[in-house]
Coordinates of C-alpha atoms in Angstrom, one line a residue:
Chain A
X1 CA 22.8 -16.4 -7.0
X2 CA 25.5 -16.7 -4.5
X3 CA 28.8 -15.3 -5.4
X4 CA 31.9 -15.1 -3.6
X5 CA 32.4 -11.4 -1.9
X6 CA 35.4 -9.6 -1.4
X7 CA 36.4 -6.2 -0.1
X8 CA 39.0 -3.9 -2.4
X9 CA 39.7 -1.8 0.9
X10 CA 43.3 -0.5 1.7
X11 CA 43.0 -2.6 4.4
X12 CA 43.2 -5.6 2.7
X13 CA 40.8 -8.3 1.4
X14 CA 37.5 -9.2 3.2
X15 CA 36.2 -12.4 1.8
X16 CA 32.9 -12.8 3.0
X17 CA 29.7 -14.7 0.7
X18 CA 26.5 -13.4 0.1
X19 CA 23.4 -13.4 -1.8
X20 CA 23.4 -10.1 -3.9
X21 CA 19.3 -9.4 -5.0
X22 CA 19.4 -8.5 -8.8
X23 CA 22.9 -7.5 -10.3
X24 CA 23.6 -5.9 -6.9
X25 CA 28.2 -5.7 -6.3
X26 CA 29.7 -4.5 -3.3
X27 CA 31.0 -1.5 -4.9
X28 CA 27.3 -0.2 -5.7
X29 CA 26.6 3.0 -4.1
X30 CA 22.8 4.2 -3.1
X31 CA 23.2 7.5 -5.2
X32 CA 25.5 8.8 -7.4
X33 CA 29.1 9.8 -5.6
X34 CA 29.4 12.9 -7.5
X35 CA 26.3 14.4 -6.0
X36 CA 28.2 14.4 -2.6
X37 CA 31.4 16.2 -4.2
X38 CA 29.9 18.7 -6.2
X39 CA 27.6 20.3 -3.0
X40 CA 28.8 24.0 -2.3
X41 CA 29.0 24.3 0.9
X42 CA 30.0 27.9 0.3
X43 CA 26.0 28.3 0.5
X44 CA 25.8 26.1 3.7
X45 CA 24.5 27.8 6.8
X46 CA 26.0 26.1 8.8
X47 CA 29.5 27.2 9.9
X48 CA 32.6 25.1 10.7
X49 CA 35.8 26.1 12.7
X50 CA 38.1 24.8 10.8
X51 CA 36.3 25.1 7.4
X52 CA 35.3 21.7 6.3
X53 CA 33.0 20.5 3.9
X54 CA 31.4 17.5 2.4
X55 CA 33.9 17.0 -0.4
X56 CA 36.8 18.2 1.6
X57 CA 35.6 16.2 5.3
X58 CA 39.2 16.7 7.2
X59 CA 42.6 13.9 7.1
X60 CA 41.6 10.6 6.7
X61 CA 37.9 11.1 6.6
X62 CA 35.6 10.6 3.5
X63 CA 31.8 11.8 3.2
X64 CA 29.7 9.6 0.6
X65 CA 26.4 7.5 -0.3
X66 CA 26.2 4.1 1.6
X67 CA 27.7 1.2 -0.3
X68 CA 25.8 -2.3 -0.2
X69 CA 29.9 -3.6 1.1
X70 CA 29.4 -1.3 4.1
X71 CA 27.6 -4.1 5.9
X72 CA 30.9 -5.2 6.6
X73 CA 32.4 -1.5 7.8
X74 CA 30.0 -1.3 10.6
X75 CA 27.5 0.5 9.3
X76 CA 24.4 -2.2 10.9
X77 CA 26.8 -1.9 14.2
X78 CA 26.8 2.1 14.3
X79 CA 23.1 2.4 14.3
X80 CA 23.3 0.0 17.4
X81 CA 24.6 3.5 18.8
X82 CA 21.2 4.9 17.8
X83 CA 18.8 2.6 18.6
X84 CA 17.5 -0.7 18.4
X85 CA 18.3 -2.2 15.2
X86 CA 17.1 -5.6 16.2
X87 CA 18.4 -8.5 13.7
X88 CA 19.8 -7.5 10.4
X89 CA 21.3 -10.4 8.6
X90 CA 23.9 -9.5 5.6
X91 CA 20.5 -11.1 3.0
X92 CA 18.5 -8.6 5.3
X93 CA 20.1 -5.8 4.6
X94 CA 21.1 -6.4 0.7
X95 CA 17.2 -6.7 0.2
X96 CA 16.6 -3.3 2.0
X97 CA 19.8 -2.2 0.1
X98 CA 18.1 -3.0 -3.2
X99 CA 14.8 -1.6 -2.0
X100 CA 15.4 1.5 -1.4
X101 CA 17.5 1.9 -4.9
X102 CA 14.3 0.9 -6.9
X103 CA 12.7 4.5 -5.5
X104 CA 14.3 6.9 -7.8
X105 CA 15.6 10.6 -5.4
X106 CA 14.2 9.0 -2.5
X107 CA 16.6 7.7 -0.4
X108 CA 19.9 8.9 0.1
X109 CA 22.0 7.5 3.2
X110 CA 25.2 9.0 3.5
X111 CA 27.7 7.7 5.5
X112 CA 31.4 9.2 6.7
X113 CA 34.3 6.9 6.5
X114 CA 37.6 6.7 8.6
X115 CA 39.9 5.5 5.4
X116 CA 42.7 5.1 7.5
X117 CA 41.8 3.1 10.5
X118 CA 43.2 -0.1 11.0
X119 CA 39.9 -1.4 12.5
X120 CA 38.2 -2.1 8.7
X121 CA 35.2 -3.9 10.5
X122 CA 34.6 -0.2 12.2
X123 CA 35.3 2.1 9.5
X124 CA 31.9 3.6 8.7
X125 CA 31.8 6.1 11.8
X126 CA 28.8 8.2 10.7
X127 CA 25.5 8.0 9.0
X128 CA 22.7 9.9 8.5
X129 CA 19.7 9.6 5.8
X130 CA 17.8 12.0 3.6
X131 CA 14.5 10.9 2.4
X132 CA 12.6 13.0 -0.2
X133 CA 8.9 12.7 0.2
X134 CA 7.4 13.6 -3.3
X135 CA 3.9 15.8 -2.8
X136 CA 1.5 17.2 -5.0
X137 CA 1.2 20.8 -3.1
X138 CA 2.7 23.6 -3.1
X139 CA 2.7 23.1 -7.0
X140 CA 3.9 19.4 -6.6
X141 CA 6.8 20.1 -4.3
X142 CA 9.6 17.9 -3.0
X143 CA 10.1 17.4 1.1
X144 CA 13.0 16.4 2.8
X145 CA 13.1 14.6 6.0
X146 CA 16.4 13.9 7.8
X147 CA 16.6 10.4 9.5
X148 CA 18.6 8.5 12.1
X149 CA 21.9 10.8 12.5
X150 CA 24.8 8.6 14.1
X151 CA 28.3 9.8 14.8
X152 CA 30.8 7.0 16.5
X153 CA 31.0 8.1 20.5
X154 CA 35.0 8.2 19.9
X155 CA 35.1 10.5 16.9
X156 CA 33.5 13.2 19.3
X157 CA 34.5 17.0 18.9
X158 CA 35.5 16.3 15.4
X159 CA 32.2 18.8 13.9
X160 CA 31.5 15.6 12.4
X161 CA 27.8 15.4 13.5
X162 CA 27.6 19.3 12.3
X163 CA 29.5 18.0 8.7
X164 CA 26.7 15.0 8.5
X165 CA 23.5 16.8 9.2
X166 CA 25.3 19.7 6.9
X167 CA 25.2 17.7 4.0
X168 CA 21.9 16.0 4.3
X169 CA 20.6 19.6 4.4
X170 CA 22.7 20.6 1.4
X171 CA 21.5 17.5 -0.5
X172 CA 17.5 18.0 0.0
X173 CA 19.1 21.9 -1.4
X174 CA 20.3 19.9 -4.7
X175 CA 17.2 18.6 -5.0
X176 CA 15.1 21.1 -4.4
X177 CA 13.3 20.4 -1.2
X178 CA 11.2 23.1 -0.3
X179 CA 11.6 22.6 3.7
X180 CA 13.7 19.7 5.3
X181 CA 12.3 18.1 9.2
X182 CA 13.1 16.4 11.5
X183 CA 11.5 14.7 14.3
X184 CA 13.5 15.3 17.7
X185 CA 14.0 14.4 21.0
X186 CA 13.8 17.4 23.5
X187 CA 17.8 17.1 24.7
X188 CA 18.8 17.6 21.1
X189 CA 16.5 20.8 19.9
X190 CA 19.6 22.9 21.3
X191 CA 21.9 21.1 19.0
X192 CA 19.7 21.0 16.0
X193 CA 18.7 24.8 16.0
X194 CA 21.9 25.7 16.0
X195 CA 22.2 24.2 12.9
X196 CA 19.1 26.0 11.4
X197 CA 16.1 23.8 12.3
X198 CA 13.4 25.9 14.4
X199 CA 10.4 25.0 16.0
X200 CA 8.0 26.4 14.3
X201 CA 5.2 28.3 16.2
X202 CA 1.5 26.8 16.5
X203 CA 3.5 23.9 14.7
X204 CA 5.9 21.5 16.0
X205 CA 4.6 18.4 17.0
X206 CA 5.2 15.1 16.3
X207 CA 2.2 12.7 17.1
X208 CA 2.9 8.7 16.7
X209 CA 1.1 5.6 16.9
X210 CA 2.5 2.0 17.4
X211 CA 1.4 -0.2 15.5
X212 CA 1.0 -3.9 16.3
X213 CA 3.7 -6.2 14.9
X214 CA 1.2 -9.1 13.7
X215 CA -1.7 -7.5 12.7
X216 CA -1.6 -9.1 9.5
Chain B
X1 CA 3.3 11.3 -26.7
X2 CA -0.5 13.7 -27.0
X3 CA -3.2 11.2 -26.8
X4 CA -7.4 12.2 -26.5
X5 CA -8.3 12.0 -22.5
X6 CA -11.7 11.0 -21.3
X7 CA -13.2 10.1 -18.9
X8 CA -15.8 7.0 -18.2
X9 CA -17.5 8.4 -15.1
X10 CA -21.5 7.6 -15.4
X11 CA -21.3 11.3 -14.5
X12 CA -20.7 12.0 -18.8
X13 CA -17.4 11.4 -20.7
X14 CA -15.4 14.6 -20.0
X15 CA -13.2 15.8 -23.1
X16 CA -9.4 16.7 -22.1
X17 CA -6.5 16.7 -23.9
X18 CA -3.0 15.9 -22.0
X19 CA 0.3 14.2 -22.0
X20 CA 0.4 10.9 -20.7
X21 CA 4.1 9.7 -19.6
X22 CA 5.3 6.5 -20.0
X23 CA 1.7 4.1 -20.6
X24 CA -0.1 6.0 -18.7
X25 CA -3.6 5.8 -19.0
X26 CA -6.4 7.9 -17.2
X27 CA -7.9 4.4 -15.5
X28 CA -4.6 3.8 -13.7
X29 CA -4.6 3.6 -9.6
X30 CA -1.5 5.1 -7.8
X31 CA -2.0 1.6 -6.0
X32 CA -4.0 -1.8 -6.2
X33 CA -7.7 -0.7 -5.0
X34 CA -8.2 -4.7 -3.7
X35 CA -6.2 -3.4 -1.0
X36 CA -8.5 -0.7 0.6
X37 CA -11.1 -3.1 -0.4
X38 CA -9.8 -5.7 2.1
X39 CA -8.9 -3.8 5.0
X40 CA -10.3 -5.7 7.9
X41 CA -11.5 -2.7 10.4
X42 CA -12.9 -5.0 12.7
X43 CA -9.4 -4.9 13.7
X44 CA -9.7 -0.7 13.7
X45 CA -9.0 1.2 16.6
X46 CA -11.2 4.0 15.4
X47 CA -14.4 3.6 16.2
X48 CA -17.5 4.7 14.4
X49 CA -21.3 5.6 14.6
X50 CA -22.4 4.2 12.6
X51 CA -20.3 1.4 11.9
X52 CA -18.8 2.7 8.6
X53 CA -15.5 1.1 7.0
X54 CA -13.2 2.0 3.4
X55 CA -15.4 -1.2 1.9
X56 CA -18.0 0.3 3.4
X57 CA -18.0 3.7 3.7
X58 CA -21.8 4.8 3.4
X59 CA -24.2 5.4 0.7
X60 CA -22.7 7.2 -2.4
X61 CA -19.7 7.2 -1.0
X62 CA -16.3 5.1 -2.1
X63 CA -13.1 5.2 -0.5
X64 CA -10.2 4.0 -3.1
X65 CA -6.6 4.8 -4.4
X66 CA -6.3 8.0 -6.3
X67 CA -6.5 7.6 -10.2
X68 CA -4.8 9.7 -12.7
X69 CA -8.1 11.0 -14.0
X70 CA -8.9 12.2 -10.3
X71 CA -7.4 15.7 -11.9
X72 CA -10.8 16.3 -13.4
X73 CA -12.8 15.1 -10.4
X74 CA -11.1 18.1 -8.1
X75 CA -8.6 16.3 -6.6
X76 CA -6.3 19.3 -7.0
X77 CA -8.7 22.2 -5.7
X78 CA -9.4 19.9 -2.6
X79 CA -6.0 20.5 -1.6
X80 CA -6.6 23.5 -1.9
X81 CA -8.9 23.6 1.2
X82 CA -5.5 22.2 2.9
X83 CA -2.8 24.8 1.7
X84 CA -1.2 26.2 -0.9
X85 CA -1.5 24.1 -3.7
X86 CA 0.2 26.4 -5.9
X87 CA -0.1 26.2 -10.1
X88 CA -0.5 22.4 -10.9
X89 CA -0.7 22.0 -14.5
X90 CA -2.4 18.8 -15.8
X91 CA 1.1 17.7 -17.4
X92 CA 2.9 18.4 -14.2
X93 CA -0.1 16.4 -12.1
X94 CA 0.5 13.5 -14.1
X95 CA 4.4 13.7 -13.9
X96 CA 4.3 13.1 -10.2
X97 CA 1.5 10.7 -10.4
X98 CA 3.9 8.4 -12.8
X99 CA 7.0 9.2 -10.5
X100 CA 5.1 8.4 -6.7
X101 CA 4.2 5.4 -9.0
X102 CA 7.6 4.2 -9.7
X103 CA 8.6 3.9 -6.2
X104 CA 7.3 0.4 -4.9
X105 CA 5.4 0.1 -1.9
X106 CA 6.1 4.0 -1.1
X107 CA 2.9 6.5 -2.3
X108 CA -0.4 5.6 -1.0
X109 CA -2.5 9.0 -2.0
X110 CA -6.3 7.7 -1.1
X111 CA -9.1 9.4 -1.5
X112 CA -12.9 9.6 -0.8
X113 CA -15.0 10.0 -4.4
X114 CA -18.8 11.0 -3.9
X115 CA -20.6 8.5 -6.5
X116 CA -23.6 9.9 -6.9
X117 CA -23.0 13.8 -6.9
X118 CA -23.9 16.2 -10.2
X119 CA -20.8 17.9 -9.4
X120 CA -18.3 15.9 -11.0
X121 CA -15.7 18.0 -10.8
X122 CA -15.6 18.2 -7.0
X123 CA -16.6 14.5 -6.8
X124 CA -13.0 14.3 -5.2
X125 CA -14.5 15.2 -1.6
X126 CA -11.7 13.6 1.0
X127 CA -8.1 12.7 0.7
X128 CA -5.0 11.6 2.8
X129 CA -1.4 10.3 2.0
X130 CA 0.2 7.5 3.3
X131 CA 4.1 7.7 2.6
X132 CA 5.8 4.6 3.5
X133 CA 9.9 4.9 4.9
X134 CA 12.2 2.2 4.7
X135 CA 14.3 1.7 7.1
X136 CA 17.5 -0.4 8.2
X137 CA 16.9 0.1 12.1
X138 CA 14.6 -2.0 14.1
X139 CA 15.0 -4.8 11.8
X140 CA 14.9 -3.0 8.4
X141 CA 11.6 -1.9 9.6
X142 CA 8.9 0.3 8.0
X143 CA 7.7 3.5 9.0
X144 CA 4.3 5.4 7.9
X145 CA 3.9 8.7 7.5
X146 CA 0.3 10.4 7.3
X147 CA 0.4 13.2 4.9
X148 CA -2.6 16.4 3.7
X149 CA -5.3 14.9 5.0
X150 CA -8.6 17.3 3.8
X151 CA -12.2 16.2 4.0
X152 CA -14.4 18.9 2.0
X153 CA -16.2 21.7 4.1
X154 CA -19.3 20.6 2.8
X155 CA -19.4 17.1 3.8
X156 CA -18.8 18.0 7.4
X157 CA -20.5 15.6 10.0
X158 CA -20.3 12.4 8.2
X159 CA -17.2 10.7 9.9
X160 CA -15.0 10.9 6.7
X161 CA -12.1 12.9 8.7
X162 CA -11.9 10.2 10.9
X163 CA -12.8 7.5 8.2
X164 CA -9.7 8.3 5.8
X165 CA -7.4 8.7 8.6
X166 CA -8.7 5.3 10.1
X167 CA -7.8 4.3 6.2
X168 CA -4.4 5.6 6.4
X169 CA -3.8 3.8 10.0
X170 CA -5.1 0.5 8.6
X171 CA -2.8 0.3 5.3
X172 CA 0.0 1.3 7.6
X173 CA -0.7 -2.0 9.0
X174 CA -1.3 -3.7 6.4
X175 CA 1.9 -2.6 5.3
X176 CA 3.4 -3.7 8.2
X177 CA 4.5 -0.5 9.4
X178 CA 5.9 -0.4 13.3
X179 CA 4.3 2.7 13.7
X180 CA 2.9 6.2 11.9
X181 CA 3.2 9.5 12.7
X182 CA 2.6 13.0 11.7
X183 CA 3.1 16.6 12.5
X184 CA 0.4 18.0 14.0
X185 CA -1.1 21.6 14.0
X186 CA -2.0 22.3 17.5
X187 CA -5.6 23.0 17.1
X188 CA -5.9 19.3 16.1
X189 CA -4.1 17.8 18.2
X190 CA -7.2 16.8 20.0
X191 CA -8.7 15.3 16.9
X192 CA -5.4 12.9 16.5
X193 CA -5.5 11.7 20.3
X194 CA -8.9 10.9 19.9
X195 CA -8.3 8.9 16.8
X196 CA -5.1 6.7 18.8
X197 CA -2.1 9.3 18.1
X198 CA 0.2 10.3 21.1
X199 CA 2.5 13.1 21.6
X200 CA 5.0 10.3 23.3
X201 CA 6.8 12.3 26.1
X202 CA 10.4 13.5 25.7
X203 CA 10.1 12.8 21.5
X204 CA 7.0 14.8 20.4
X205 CA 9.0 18.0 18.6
X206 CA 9.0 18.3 15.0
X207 CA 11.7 21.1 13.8
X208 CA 11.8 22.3 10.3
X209 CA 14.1 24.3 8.1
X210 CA 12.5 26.3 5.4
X211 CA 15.1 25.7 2.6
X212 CA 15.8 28.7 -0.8
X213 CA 14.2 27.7 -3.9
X214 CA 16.8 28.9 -6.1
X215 CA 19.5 27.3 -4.5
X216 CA 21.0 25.5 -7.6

């Protein structure tokens, strides 16, 4: 089906087409919204200065699930600042969209929004994703893994990449995660035990394998 | 919905009485066997002697997805060997068999069944996890994870560690995953090198935050 797209942003209408998979809109979030308001972040560890929180992110700033229409707020573009995201067409990226929403509690990418920036086509200036691994130990426990954290070069010293990996850890707390990880480069361990996160003895180590491409 | 639950091992039907969600049945695979069955390990990495394979994985031995009635084969106290497994009720087995199952493409719990063993139930004798992420970076990419991977005491010697982790790496690819990785105990770190696994230098650190139960 192909279907003519449009943005209701402040900032005025973006028309774009697209092919939306299944009875996918643009205003369809990954997760519920509400889950994002309603986290108490008068539990949260980890301490801001100013207070902000999730549901309360600072002027002009808005924390909530990814939205398929945020293919057009730079969402693709910010993980550029993260790695490699290699070719992500907008039909790309509605599939994966659509993918990940067919896995009930699994995936929850969140995403912080500049509301008032005139630069629409940049408006998503953070990300970071919460995956909850479902396991049959520890009397069929939930594990939460936090994924590709990303916070826009410019809006530095804004405790917006504290606020982001806050409320990943608060969500796998709303769904009762019995441990959230991380895998981590050495520069940031400093960063990401201040939050909380500690290496833990005996432990800690991440072993990967490439895989080839075209081994099918 | 309280239906009557047997089983059809040759081993001797097995009487059992639980609550089957949705239409659920005890036959039911987590995944399509055809799939371990056609694993080309020619193509493996890990190499064995003898030559052994998930098609082919020695006499009395079958390597396949784990099925809903793998609760009565020992599936559960196998774990056990692995960690704390905690209480896992029959009901609350099958509920997380029926929700892994609802995510496509995500839950690939495989285990190793001993065929030909009086013991029915421990005929469960290996078992390892692949948990497949999707991703929007590096093209919306896939990531494997390898998760509780337990081989029984008992059956020490016969190259099943390395066989169901060989599995693991080979539905990974299948899968089309760009790479796999797990945490690793230090004591078997070793055993992961020698299987293909690297701790890659700079990224190998896997941090974790124990999170409260009762945080609701």
């Amino acid at each position: 089906m192909r279907i003519v797209y449009f943005s209701t942003s402040e900032m005025g209408p973006v028309h774009q087409s697209g092919h939306y998979p299944d009875a996918m809109t643009e205003d369809d979030y990954l997760y519920d919204p509400a889950i994002v308001q309603r986290l108490d972040f008068s539990k949260c560890l980890v301490k801001f200065n100013p207070q902000i929180s999730a549901a309360y992110p600072g002027p002009g700033m808005r924390v909530r699930p990814l939205k398929a229409s945020d293919y057009d707020r730079g969402f693709v573009r910010l993980l550029g600042q993260l790695t490699d995201i290699g070719e992500i067409s907008r039909d790309a990226f509605f599939r994966r969209f659509a993918e990940m929403k067919k896995c009930p509690n699994t995936y929850f990418v969140t995403v912080i929004e500049d509301t008032v920036t005139s630069n629409y086509a940049s408006s998503i200036i953070g990300a970071a994703t919460l995956v909850i691994e479902q396991k049959f130990i520890h009397g069929c426990a939930m594990r939460g893994r936090l994924e590709d954290v990303v916070v826009n070069d410019t809006y530095r010293g804004r405790q917006l990449g504290k606020l982001i990996v806050a409320t990943i850890i608060m969500l796998a707390r709303e769904f009762s995660c019995y441990k959230i990880s991380l895998d981590c480069k050495d520069r940031l361990i400093p960063f990401y035990q201040s939050l909380g996160f500690a290496l833990e003895p005996g432990n800690a180590n991440s072993m990967t394998m490439r895989l080839p491409r075209s081994s099918l």
